[in-house]
Coordinates of C-alpha atoms and ligand atoms in Angstrom, one line a residue:
M1 CA 23.0 -117.4 65.6
G2 CA 19.7 -119.2 64.8
L3 CA 19.7 -118.0 61.2
L4 CA 23.3 -119.2 60.8
F5 CA 22.3 -122.5 62.1
L6 CA 19.3 -122.7 59.7
F7 CA 21.6 -121.8 56.7
I8 CA 24.1 -124.4 57.8
I9 CA 21.4 -127.0 57.8
L10 CA 20.1 -125.8 54.4
L11 CA 23.7 -126.0 53.1
G12 CA 24.0 -129.6 54.3
V13 CA 20.6 -130.7 53.0
A14 CA 21.3 -129.0 49.5
G15 CA 24.7 -130.6 49.4
I16 CA 23.5 -134.1 50.2
G17 CA 20.5 -133.7 47.9
Y18 CA 22.5 -132.6 44.9
I19 CA 25.2 -135.3 45.5
N20 CA 22.4 -137.9 45.6
V21 CA 20.9 -136.6 42.3
M22 CA 24.3 -136.7 40.7
K23 CA 24.9 -140.2 42.0
S24 CA 21.6 -141.4 40.5
D25 CA 22.5 -139.7 37.2
T26 CA 25.8 -141.5 37.0
E27 CA 24.2 -144.8 38.1
N28 CA 21.6 -144.3 35.4
I29 CA 24.3 -143.8 32.8
L30 CA 26.1 -146.9 34.1
V31 CA 23.1 -149.1 34.2
A32 CA 21.1 -147.9 31.3
N33 CA 23.6 -147.0 28.7
Y34 CA 27.1 -148.3 29.6
N35 CA 25.8 -151.9 30.0
T36 CA 24.1 -151.7 26.5
L37 CA 27.4 -150.6 25.0
V38 CA 29.1 -153.6 26.7
Y39 CA 26.4 -156.0 25.4
A40 CA 26.7 -154.5 21.9
R41 CA 30.5 -154.8 21.9
N42 CA 30.2 -158.5 23.0
M43 CA 27.6 -159.1 20.3
L44 CA 29.7 -157.4 17.6
S45 CA 32.7 -159.5 18.6
T46 CA 30.8 -162.7 18.1
L47 CA 29.0 -161.6 14.8
D48 CA 31.7 -162.9 12.4
D49 CA 32.2 -166.1 14.3
N50 CA 29.9 -169.0 13.2
S51 CA 30.8 -171.2 16.1
Q52 CA 28.2 -172.6 18.5
Q53 CA 29.8 -170.7 21.4
A54 CA 29.6 -167.4 19.6
T55 CA 25.9 -167.9 18.9
K56 CA 25.4 -168.6 22.7
T57 CA 27.3 -165.5 23.7
F58 CA 25.3 -163.4 21.2
E59 CA 22.1 -165.0 22.5
A60 CA 23.0 -164.2 26.2
N61 CA 24.0 -160.6 25.4
L62 CA 20.9 -160.0 23.3
K63 CA 18.8 -161.2 26.2
K64 CA 20.5 -158.8 28.6
Q65 CA 20.0 -156.0 26.1
E66 CA 16.3 -156.9 25.8
A67 CA 16.1 -156.4 29.6
N68 CA 17.9 -153.1 29.5
I69 CA 15.9 -150.9 27.1
T70 CA 16.1 -147.3 28.2
E71 CA 16.2 -145.0 25.1
I72 CA 13.4 -144.0 22.7
G73 CA 13.5 -146.3 19.6
E74 CA 15.8 -148.8 21.4
K75 CA 13.0 -151.2 21.8
E76 CA 12.1 -151.3 18.1
T77 CA 15.8 -151.8 17.1
T78 CA 16.2 -154.5 19.6
I79 CA 13.1 -156.3 18.3
D80 CA 14.5 -156.0 14.8
L81 CA 17.8 -157.4 16.0
R82 CA 16.0 -160.3 17.7
N83 CA 14.0 -161.1 14.6
N84 CA 17.1 -161.0 12.4
F85 CA 19.0 -163.2 14.9
E86 CA 16.2 -165.7 15.0
L87 CA 16.3 -165.8 11.2
F88 CA 20.1 -166.2 11.2
K89 CA 19.9 -169.0 13.9
S90 CA 17.2 -170.9 11.9
G91 CA 19.5 -170.9 8.9
K92 CA 16.8 -169.7 6.6
V93 CA 19.0 -166.8 5.6
D94 CA 22.6 -166.6 4.6
N95 CA 25.4 -164.5 6.0
S96 CA 24.1 -161.5 4.1
I97 CA 21.9 -160.7 7.1
I98 CA 25.0 -160.0 9.3
P99 CA 25.7 -156.5 8.0
T100 CA 22.0 -155.6 8.8
M101 CA 22.5 -156.9 12.3
R102 CA 25.7 -155.1 12.7
K103 CA 24.0 -151.9 11.6
E104 CA 21.3 -152.5 14.1
I105 CA 23.9 -153.1 16.9
Y106 CA 25.7 -149.9 15.8
R107 CA 22.4 -148.0 16.0
L108 CA 21.8 -149.4 19.5
M109 CA 25.3 -148.2 20.4
E110 CA 24.8 -144.8 18.9
M111 CA 21.4 -144.4 20.7
N112 CA 23.0 -145.2 24.0
M113 CA 26.0 -143.0 23.4
Q114 CA 23.6 -140.2 22.7
G115 CA 21.8 -141.1 25.9
I116 CA 25.2 -141.0 27.8
Q117 CA 25.9 -137.6 26.2
R118 CA 22.4 -136.3 27.2
K119 CA 22.6 -137.6 30.7
S120 CA 26.1 -136.3 31.2
D121 CA 24.8 -132.9 30.1
L122 CA 22.0 -133.3 32.6
A123 CA 24.5 -134.2 35.4
K124 CA 26.6 -131.2 34.5
E125 CA 23.5 -129.1 34.7
T126 CA 22.6 -130.6 38.1
A127 CA 26.2 -130.0 39.3
N128 CA 26.0 -126.4 38.1
T129 CA 22.7 -125.9 39.9
A130 CA 24.2 -127.5 43.0
N131 CA 27.2 -125.2 42.8
F132 CA 24.9 -122.3 42.5
W133 CA 22.8 -123.1 45.5
I134 CA 25.6 -124.3 47.7
A135 CA 27.6 -121.2 46.8
I136 CA 24.6 -118.9 47.7
T137 CA 23.9 -120.7 51.0
G138 CA 27.6 -120.8 51.8
T139 CA 28.0 -117.1 51.1
L140 CA 25.0 -116.4 53.3
C141 CA 26.5 -118.5 56.0
I142 CA 29.9 -116.7 55.7
L143 CA 28.2 -113.3 55.7
I144 CA 26.2 -114.1 58.8
A145 CA 29.2 -115.7 60.6
F146 CA 31.3 -112.6 59.6
T147 CA 28.7 -110.2 60.9
L148 CA 28.5 -112.2 64.2
L149 CA 32.3 -112.3 64.4
I150 CA 32.4 -108.5 64.1
N151 CA 29.4 -107.6 66.2
L152 CA 29.1 -110.4 68.8
P153 CA 32.3 -109.8 70.9
S154 CA 31.6 -106.1 71.1
S155 CA 28.0 -106.6 71.8
I156 CA 29.0 -108.8 74.8
A157 CA 32.2 -107.0 75.8
N158 CA 30.9 -103.4 75.6
P159 CA 28.1 -103.7 78.2
I160 CA 30.5 -105.7 80.4
K161 CA 33.1 -102.9 80.0
E162 CA 30.5 -100.2 80.8
L163 CA 29.2 -102.2 83.7
M164 CA 32.8 -102.6 85.0
E165 CA 33.4 -98.8 84.8
S166 CA 30.2 -98.1 86.6
I167 CA 31.0 -100.6 89.4
K168 CA 34.4 -98.9 89.7
L169 CA 32.7 -95.5 90.1
I170 CA 30.2 -96.8 92.6
S171 CA 33.1 -98.3 94.6
E172 CA 34.6 -94.8 94.6
R173 CA 31.3 -93.6 96.2
K174 CA 30.0 -91.9 93.0
Y175 CA 26.6 -93.2 93.6
S176 CA 25.0 -91.0 90.9
E177 CA 26.5 -93.3 88.2
R178 CA 23.9 -95.3 86.1
V179 CA 24.3 -97.7 83.2
H180 CA 22.4 -97.4 79.9
F181 CA 22.0 -100.6 77.9
E182 CA 19.3 -101.3 75.3
S183 CA 16.5 -102.6 77.4
H184 CA 15.5 -105.5 75.2
S185 CA 18.9 -107.3 75.5
E186 CA 19.8 -109.6 78.3
Y187 CA 21.9 -106.8 79.7
G188 CA 18.8 -104.7 80.0
E189 CA 17.7 -106.7 83.0
L190 CA 21.2 -106.4 84.5
A191 CA 21.3 -102.7 83.9
K192 CA 17.9 -102.3 85.6
S193 CA 19.1 -104.2 88.6
F194 CA 22.3 -102.3 88.7
N195 CA 20.6 -98.9 88.4
S196 CA 18.2 -99.7 91.2
M197 CA 21.1 -100.8 93.4
A198 CA 22.9 -97.6 92.7
E199 CA 19.8 -95.6 93.4
K200 CA 19.3 -97.3 96.8
L201 CA 23.0 -96.8 97.6
Q202 CA 22.6 -93.1 96.8
E203 CA 19.6 -92.8 99.0
Y204 CA 21.3 -94.6 101.8
N205 CA 24.4 -92.5 101.4
N206 CA 22.5 -89.3 101.4
S207 CA 20.6 -90.2 104.6
N208 CA 23.8 -91.3 106.3
L209 CA 25.6 -88.2 105.1
A210 CA 22.9 -86.0 106.7
K211 CA 23.2 -88.1 109.9
L212 CA 27.0 -87.8 109.8
M213 CA 26.8 -84.1 109.3
I214 CA 24.6 -83.7 112.4
E215 CA 26.9 -85.9 114.4
K216 CA 29.9 -83.9 113.2
K217 CA 28.3 -80.6 114.1
R218 CA 27.3 -82.0 117.5
I219 CA 30.9 -83.2 118.2
E220 CA 32.3 -79.8 117.0
A221 CA 29.9 -78.0 119.3
L222 CA 30.9 -80.3 122.1
I223 CA 34.7 -79.7 121.6
N224 CA 34.2 -76.0 121.1
N225 CA 32.3 -75.7 124.4
M226 CA 35.0 -77.5 126.3
Q227 CA 36.8 -75.3 128.8
D228 CA 40.1 -77.1 128.1
P229 CA 42.0 -76.4 124.9
V230 CA 41.7 -79.3 122.5
I231 CA 43.8 -79.7 119.3
G232 CA 43.4 -82.5 116.8
L233 CA 46.3 -83.5 114.5
D234 CA 46.3 -86.0 111.6
E235 CA 49.0 -88.6 111.2
N236 CA 51.2 -86.1 109.3
L237 CA 50.8 -83.6 112.2
K238 CA 48.5 -81.3 110.2
V239 CA 46.0 -79.4 112.5
I240 CA 42.5 -80.8 111.6
F241 CA 40.6 -79.2 114.4
A242 CA 41.0 -76.9 117.4
N243 CA 38.5 -75.5 119.7
E244 CA 38.1 -71.8 120.6
E245 CA 40.1 -72.2 123.8
A246 CA 43.0 -73.7 121.9
I247 CA 42.9 -71.0 119.2
K248 CA 42.8 -68.3 122.0
I249 CA 46.0 -69.6 123.8
T250 CA 48.0 -70.0 120.6
G251 CA 47.3 -66.3 119.7
L252 CA 46.7 -67.3 116.0
S253 CA 43.6 -66.9 113.9
H254 CA 41.4 -69.9 113.0
A255 CA 42.6 -69.7 109.4
D256 CA 46.2 -69.5 110.3
F257 CA 46.0 -72.4 112.7
V258 CA 43.5 -75.0 111.5
G259 CA 44.6 -76.8 108.3
Q260 CA 48.2 -75.9 108.7
P261 CA 51.0 -78.4 109.3
A262 CA 52.0 -78.1 113.0
T263 CA 55.7 -78.6 112.0
S264 CA 55.7 -75.3 110.1
L265 CA 53.6 -73.5 112.8
A266 CA 56.2 -74.7 115.4
L267 CA 58.9 -72.7 113.6
H268 CA 57.2 -69.4 114.6
N269 CA 55.1 -70.3 117.7
D270 CA 56.9 -71.3 120.9
L271 CA 53.7 -72.8 122.4
I272 CA 53.0 -75.0 119.4
R273 CA 56.6 -76.1 119.3
S274 CA 56.5 -77.2 122.9
L275 CA 53.2 -79.0 122.3
V276 CA 54.2 -81.0 119.3
K277 CA 57.9 -81.5 120.3
D278 CA 57.4 -85.0 121.6
L279 CA 55.2 -86.0 118.6
M280 CA 57.9 -84.7 116.2
T281 CA 60.6 -86.6 118.0
E282 CA 58.3 -89.6 118.6
D283 CA 59.2 -89.6 122.3
N284 CA 56.2 -89.9 124.5
N285 CA 57.0 -88.1 127.7
D286 CA 53.5 -87.6 129.1
E287 CA 54.7 -88.3 132.6
K288 CA 57.2 -85.5 132.4
S289 CA 54.7 -83.0 131.1
K290 CA 52.3 -83.9 133.9
A291 CA 55.1 -83.3 136.4
N292 CA 56.0 -80.0 134.8
P293 CA 52.9 -78.3 133.7
L294 CA 53.1 -75.8 130.8
V295 CA 53.0 -72.2 131.8
I296 CA 50.9 -70.3 129.3
Y297 CA 49.7 -66.7 129.4
A298 CA 45.9 -67.0 129.2
D299 CA 42.9 -65.3 130.8
G300 CA 45.0 -62.2 131.5
K301 CA 47.4 -64.2 133.8
E302 CA 49.9 -67.0 133.8
S303 CA 48.0 -70.2 133.6
Y304 CA 49.2 -73.8 134.1
F305 CA 48.2 -76.5 131.7
E306 CA 48.8 -80.3 131.9
K307 CA 49.2 -81.7 128.5
E308 CA 47.7 -85.1 127.6
T309 CA 48.4 -86.6 124.2
L310 CA 46.0 -89.2 122.9
H311 CA 47.2 -91.3 120.0
I312 CA 44.2 -92.3 117.9
S313 CA 44.7 -95.6 116.1
I314 CA 42.2 -97.7 114.3
K315 CA 42.2 -101.1 112.6
P316 CA 41.2 -100.5 109.0
T317 CA 38.4 -102.8 107.6
G318 CA 40.0 -106.0 106.4
E319 CA 43.4 -105.4 107.9
E320 CA 45.2 -106.9 110.8
T321 CA 47.4 -104.2 112.2
Q322 CA 46.5 -101.0 114.0
T323 CA 47.5 -97.8 112.3
I324 CA 47.8 -94.3 113.8
I325 CA 45.4 -91.9 112.2
G326 CA 46.1 -88.9 114.3
H327 CA 46.7 -87.4 117.7
V328 CA 44.5 -85.3 120.1
L329 CA 46.2 -82.9 122.4
V330 CA 44.2 -81.9 125.5
L331 CA 45.5 -79.2 127.7
R332 CA 43.9 -79.4 131.1
N333 CA 43.8 -76.1 132.9
V334 CA 45.3 -76.8 136.3
T335 CA 45.8 -73.2 137.3
Q336 CA 43.3 -73.5 140.1
Y337 CA 45.0 -76.5 141.7
K338 CA 48.4 -74.9 141.1
E339 CA 47.2 -71.8 143.0
L340 CA 45.8 -74.0 145.8
D341 CA 49.1 -75.9 145.9
F342 CA 51.0 -72.6 146.1
A343 CA 48.8 -71.4 148.9
K344 CA 49.3 -74.7 150.7
T345 CA 53.1 -74.5 150.3
N346 CA 53.1 -70.9 151.5
F347 CA 51.0 -71.9 154.4
I348 CA 53.2 -74.8 155.4
A349 CA 56.3 -72.6 155.0
T350 CA 54.9 -69.8 157.2
I351 CA 53.6 -72.3 159.8
S352 CA 56.9 -74.2 160.0
H353 CA 58.9 -71.0 160.1
E354 CA 56.7 -69.6 162.9
F355 CA 57.0 -72.9 164.8
K356 CA 60.7 -72.8 164.8
T357 CA 61.0 -69.9 167.3
P358 CA 58.7 -71.3 170.0
I359 CA 60.2 -74.8 169.6
S360 CA 63.7 -73.3 170.0
S361 CA 62.6 -71.3 173.0
I362 CA 61.0 -74.6 174.5
K363 CA 64.4 -76.2 174.0
M364 CA 66.2 -73.3 175.6
S365 CA 63.8 -73.4 178.6
L366 CA 64.4 -77.2 178.9
Q367 CA 68.1 -76.6 179.0
L368 CA 67.6 -74.0 181.8
L369 CA 65.3 -76.4 183.7
E370 CA 68.1 -79.1 183.5
N371 CA 70.6 -76.6 184.8
E372 CA 71.2 -77.5 188.4
Q373 CA 72.0 -73.9 189.3
I374 CA 68.4 -73.0 188.8
G375 CA 67.2 -75.8 191.1
N376 CA 67.2 -79.6 191.4
L377 CA 64.6 -81.7 189.7
N378 CA 63.2 -84.8 191.3
A379 CA 63.3 -88.1 189.3
E380 CA 59.7 -87.7 188.0
Q381 CA 60.3 -84.1 186.9
K382 CA 63.5 -85.2 185.2
N383 CA 61.5 -87.9 183.3
L384 CA 58.9 -85.3 182.2
V385 CA 61.6 -82.9 181.1
D386 CA 63.3 -85.7 179.1
S387 CA 60.1 -86.6 177.3
I388 CA 59.3 -82.9 176.6
K389 CA 62.9 -82.7 175.1
D390 CA 62.2 -85.8 172.9
D391 CA 58.9 -84.3 171.7
A392 CA 60.5 -80.9 171.1
N393 CA 63.3 -82.6 169.1
R394 CA 60.8 -84.5 167.0
L395 CA 58.8 -81.3 166.4
L396 CA 62.0 -79.6 165.3
I397 CA 62.7 -82.4 162.8
I398 CA 59.2 -82.4 161.5
T399 CA 59.2 -78.6 161.0
S400 CA 62.6 -78.7 159.3
E401 CA 61.3 -81.5 157.0
L402 CA 58.2 -79.4 156.2
L403 CA 60.4 -76.4 155.5
N404 CA 62.7 -78.4 153.3
M405 CA 59.6 -79.7 151.5
T406 CA 58.3 -76.2 150.8
Q407 CA 61.7 -75.4 149.3
V408 CA 61.4 -78.5 147.0
E409 CA 57.8 -77.7 146.0
S410 CA 58.4 -74.1 145.2
G411 CA 61.5 -75.1 143.3
N412 CA 63.7 -72.9 145.5
I413 CA 66.3 -75.4 146.6
Q414 CA 69.3 -73.2 147.5
L415 CA 72.4 -75.2 146.9
S416 CA 76.0 -74.3 147.7
I417 CA 77.9 -76.9 145.7
M418 CA 81.6 -77.0 146.3
P419 CA 84.3 -79.7 146.7
A420 CA 83.6 -81.7 149.8
D421 CA 85.2 -84.7 151.7
P422 CA 82.7 -87.6 151.6
A423 CA 84.1 -89.1 154.8
E424 CA 83.5 -85.9 156.6
I425 CA 79.9 -85.8 155.4
L426 CA 79.3 -89.4 156.6
T427 CA 80.9 -88.5 160.0
I428 CA 78.4 -85.6 160.4
A429 CA 75.5 -88.0 159.6
V430 CA 76.8 -90.7 162.0
N431 CA 77.3 -88.2 164.8
A432 CA 73.7 -86.9 164.3
T433 CA 72.2 -90.3 164.6
K434 CA 74.5 -91.8 167.3
T435 CA 72.1 -91.2 170.1
Q436 CA 69.2 -92.6 168.2
A437 CA 71.2 -95.8 167.5
E438 CA 72.4 -96.1 171.0
Q439 CA 68.8 -96.1 172.2
K440 CA 68.2 -99.4 170.2
Q441 CA 71.7 -100.8 170.8
I442 CA 72.4 -100.6 167.1
K443 CA 76.0 -100.5 166.0
F444 CA 77.5 -98.9 162.9
D445 CA 79.9 -100.8 160.7
V446 CA 81.6 -98.0 158.7
S447 CA 83.8 -98.8 155.8
C448 CA 85.5 -95.7 154.5
P449 CA 88.7 -96.3 152.4
E450 CA 91.6 -93.9 152.5
G451 CA 92.2 -91.5 149.6
L452 CA 88.7 -91.0 148.4
P453 CA 88.2 -88.3 145.8
R454 CA 86.4 -85.1 146.9
I455 CA 82.8 -84.8 145.7
Q456 CA 81.1 -81.9 144.1
A457 CA 78.2 -81.4 146.6
D458 CA 76.3 -79.3 149.0
N459 CA 77.8 -80.3 152.3
D460 CA 74.7 -79.6 154.6
K461 CA 72.1 -81.1 152.2
T462 CA 74.1 -84.3 151.5
A463 CA 74.7 -84.7 155.3
W464 CA 70.9 -84.1 155.9
V465 CA 70.1 -86.9 153.3
L466 CA 72.6 -89.4 154.8
T467 CA 71.3 -88.5 158.3
N468 CA 67.7 -89.2 157.1
L469 CA 68.7 -92.5 155.5
I470 CA 70.6 -93.7 158.6
S471 CA 67.8 -92.5 160.8
N472 CA 65.3 -94.5 158.7
A473 CA 67.7 -97.5 158.8
I474 CA 67.7 -97.3 162.6
R475 CA 63.9 -96.8 162.8
Y476 CA 63.1 -99.8 160.6
S477 CA 65.8 -102.1 162.1
H478 CA 65.5 -104.5 165.0
D479 CA 67.3 -103.8 168.2
N480 CA 70.9 -104.9 168.6
S481 CA 71.5 -105.1 164.9
I482 CA 74.2 -103.6 162.8
I483 CA 73.9 -100.9 160.1
Y484 CA 76.6 -101.0 157.4
L485 CA 77.7 -97.7 156.1
S486 CA 80.2 -97.6 153.2
I487 CA 81.7 -95.2 150.7
T488 CA 83.2 -96.5 147.4
S489 CA 84.5 -94.6 144.4
E490 CA 84.5 -95.7 140.8
N491 CA 84.5 -93.9 137.4
N492 CA 84.4 -90.3 138.7
K493 CA 81.5 -91.2 141.0
V494 CA 81.3 -91.6 144.8
K495 CA 78.8 -94.0 146.2
F496 CA 77.4 -93.8 149.8
S497 CA 75.5 -96.8 150.9
V498 CA 73.3 -97.4 154.0
K499 CA 72.5 -101.0 154.5
D500 CA 70.3 -102.3 157.3
T501 CA 69.1 -105.8 158.2
G502 CA 65.6 -104.7 159.2
Q503 CA 62.1 -105.4 157.9
G504 CA 62.8 -104.4 154.3
I505 CA 60.3 -103.0 151.8
S506 CA 57.9 -105.2 149.8
P507 CA 58.4 -104.9 146.0
Q508 CA 55.1 -103.3 145.3
Y509 CA 56.1 -100.2 147.3
K510 CA 59.7 -99.9 146.2
D511 CA 59.0 -97.3 143.6
K512 CA 56.5 -95.4 145.7
I513 CA 58.6 -94.7 148.8
F514 CA 60.1 -91.6 147.1
D515 CA 56.6 -90.1 146.6
R516 CA 55.4 -87.2 148.7
Y517 CA 53.7 -88.2 152.0
F518 CA 53.9 -91.9 151.1
R519 CA 54.4 -94.3 153.9
V520 CA 54.3 -98.1 153.5
P521 CA 50.8 -99.0 154.8
G522 CA 51.0 -100.4 158.4
T523 CA 54.1 -98.4 159.3
K524 CA 53.7 -97.7 163.0
K525 CA 56.9 -95.6 163.5
E526 CA 56.5 -91.9 163.6
G527 CA 57.3 -90.0 160.5
T528 CA 55.8 -87.7 157.8
G529 CA 56.6 -89.7 154.6
L530 CA 58.6 -86.7 153.3
G531 CA 62.2 -87.7 154.2
L532 CA 62.9 -89.8 151.1
T533 CA 61.1 -87.3 148.8
I534 CA 63.3 -84.5 150.0
S535 CA 66.4 -86.7 149.9
K536 CA 65.7 -87.5 146.2
E537 CA 65.1 -83.9 145.3
F538 CA 68.3 -82.8 147.1
I539 CA 70.4 -85.5 145.5
E540 CA 69.0 -85.0 142.0
A541 CA 69.4 -81.2 142.3
Q542 CA 73.1 -81.9 142.8
G543 CA 73.2 -84.1 139.7
G544 CA 73.3 -87.3 141.7
L545 CA 71.2 -90.4 142.0
I546 CA 69.4 -92.1 144.9
T547 CA 68.3 -95.8 144.6
V548 CA 67.1 -98.5 146.8
E549 CA 67.5 -102.3 146.8
S550 CA 65.5 -104.3 149.3
E551 CA 64.5 -107.8 150.2
F552 CA 61.3 -107.9 152.1
G553 CA 62.1 -109.1 155.6
A554 CA 65.8 -109.1 155.1
G555 CA 66.7 -105.4 155.0
S556 CA 67.3 -102.6 152.6
T557 CA 70.2 -100.8 151.0
F558 CA 69.9 -97.2 150.0
T559 CA 72.6 -95.9 147.7
V560 CA 73.5 -92.2 147.0
T561 CA 75.7 -91.6 144.0
L562 CA 77.4 -88.2 143.5
N563 CA 79.9 -86.9 141.1
S564 CA 83.5 -86.6 142.3
V565 CA 85.6 -83.5 141.5
A566 CA 87.1 -83.9 138.1
Ligands
ADP601 P1 59.1 -91.6 157.0 O1 59.1 -90.2 157.6 O2 57.8 -92.3 157.0 O3 60.3 -92.4 157.3 P2 60.4 -91.6 154.4 O4 60.1 -90.8 153.2 O5 61.7 -91.4 155.0 O6 59.3 -91.2 155.4 O7 60.1 -93.1 154.1 C1 59.0 -93.5 153.4 C2 58.6 -94.9 153.8 O8 59.5 -95.8 153.3 C3 58.6 -95.1 155.3 O9 57.3 -94.8 155.8 C4 58.9 -96.6 155.4 O10 57.7 -97.4 155.4 C5 59.7 -96.9 154.2 N1 61.2 -97.0 154.5 C6 62.1 -96.0 154.4 N2 63.3 -96.4 154.8 C7 63.2 -97.8 155.1 C8 64.1 -98.8 155.6 N3 65.4 -98.5 155.8 N4 63.6 -100.0 155.8 C9 62.3 -100.2 155.6 N5 61.3 -99.3 155.2 C10 61.8 -98.1 154.9

């Protein structure tokens, strides 16, 4: 670039120089020779004229000529012309001198014309020299500019391109990439900085990689040592890791399991199918799976596992939304608890069964005691017998509730479903609770329209449920109140509702009252907290539904819906 600049200056200087030389040449011709020709012509034109004016003009032009002597020999000729003119002016000579003067003027003209010719040749030569040098410098300028034009863009663009490629590779974590520019160019510095950056990144990456590898091994060991089976799936449900426990229960080899898509494994493996079913259908029924643990043959026996699905989502760097990157299935082995639960259920079943006989015999003995044929009881003894009877009845209710619960827990609800008259079932329940209601002066308001369809239900169990609901209504109602019992039918369904105006249930406990052994805190009335649980199980086992609506302090309405006979 510097050289090009120098040559352009040279070109400018040479151009201006030569133009100046040529200008002075032409000026020279104009001043020195052309003026002499003009004077000579003026003198010639006055030569044949003898007038005073002509002599003056001649005199003036001759003076100018005398001041404009430029050529060799011009001076002598001018002096001769002056002498002859002086002679002519003095009148000492006749007109014969005029041809001599004319000759001299012609000589002057010729001398100057030769001068013009010479100088014009000189100017031509100057122009040629100027042409030569300007052409040479111009060509050099063009050559340099052309070379720059060809080489400069590539010499700038190539390193940038190379640098760009390298940056791209580095961003793809190929840290071994280096750039190689000539070290003396400006890019050399850049390349040095870039390479040192890449080297540091490589070092950093290697040290991080080693750390990550250790961390990965640690986590793998941790997962492998877990007693519970753990399976990791990516977002496309491909198995990315599984611990030994998980591999053991699937019955597959490590290679056949890890790295395979769970969807295709599910085609041949029942266990995997049931594990990923909800992920494949995107329905998250963890609650259901907790309630019904998976039964898997493991450790040489039937084992129970509770499945927990964790959906792993992250917010990628620079993004706003969370994206799911995989799922972890943890199967918690609950066999031990299940076994304990079975033992407890069996124990309760046995105990309550064993209790039934002595309680029945207590009741029979009480009946005998009440019999006047055996002997009269005084008032105090009668009171005692009555309270023993109440307690025995309560015990019988509790044992029958516990026995029902054991049926529910072991999943052995024995139903005998057949067409039944809903009004008849309600009557059984009303009769069973009549005495209890009378004790609190509570009245029933029964609304039972004529011509109700028959329902598809287990007579005894439905009557038991209604008895339990009415009994609850009585227990949690105030004395002298009314309990509204009604049966309605709509859309192939029959609805029993038990409405009381008692204390009601506060909203936070509404969903919990159907849980096992749950009693609203602070409930002082006797009870086990099992009645509603059993009721729900009995009704749902018949394909029905039990719901509650309650306003705290104003009463509750329990509704049982069952299917009518089609
Ligand atoms: P319990 O043997 O305690 O009555 P349940 O399962 O029948 O057991 O009822 C669970 C809890 O629900 C009761 O302890 C009581 O607090 C509440 N509950 C049930 N029915 C009513 C009702 N009609 N009015 C107010 N609270 C009720």
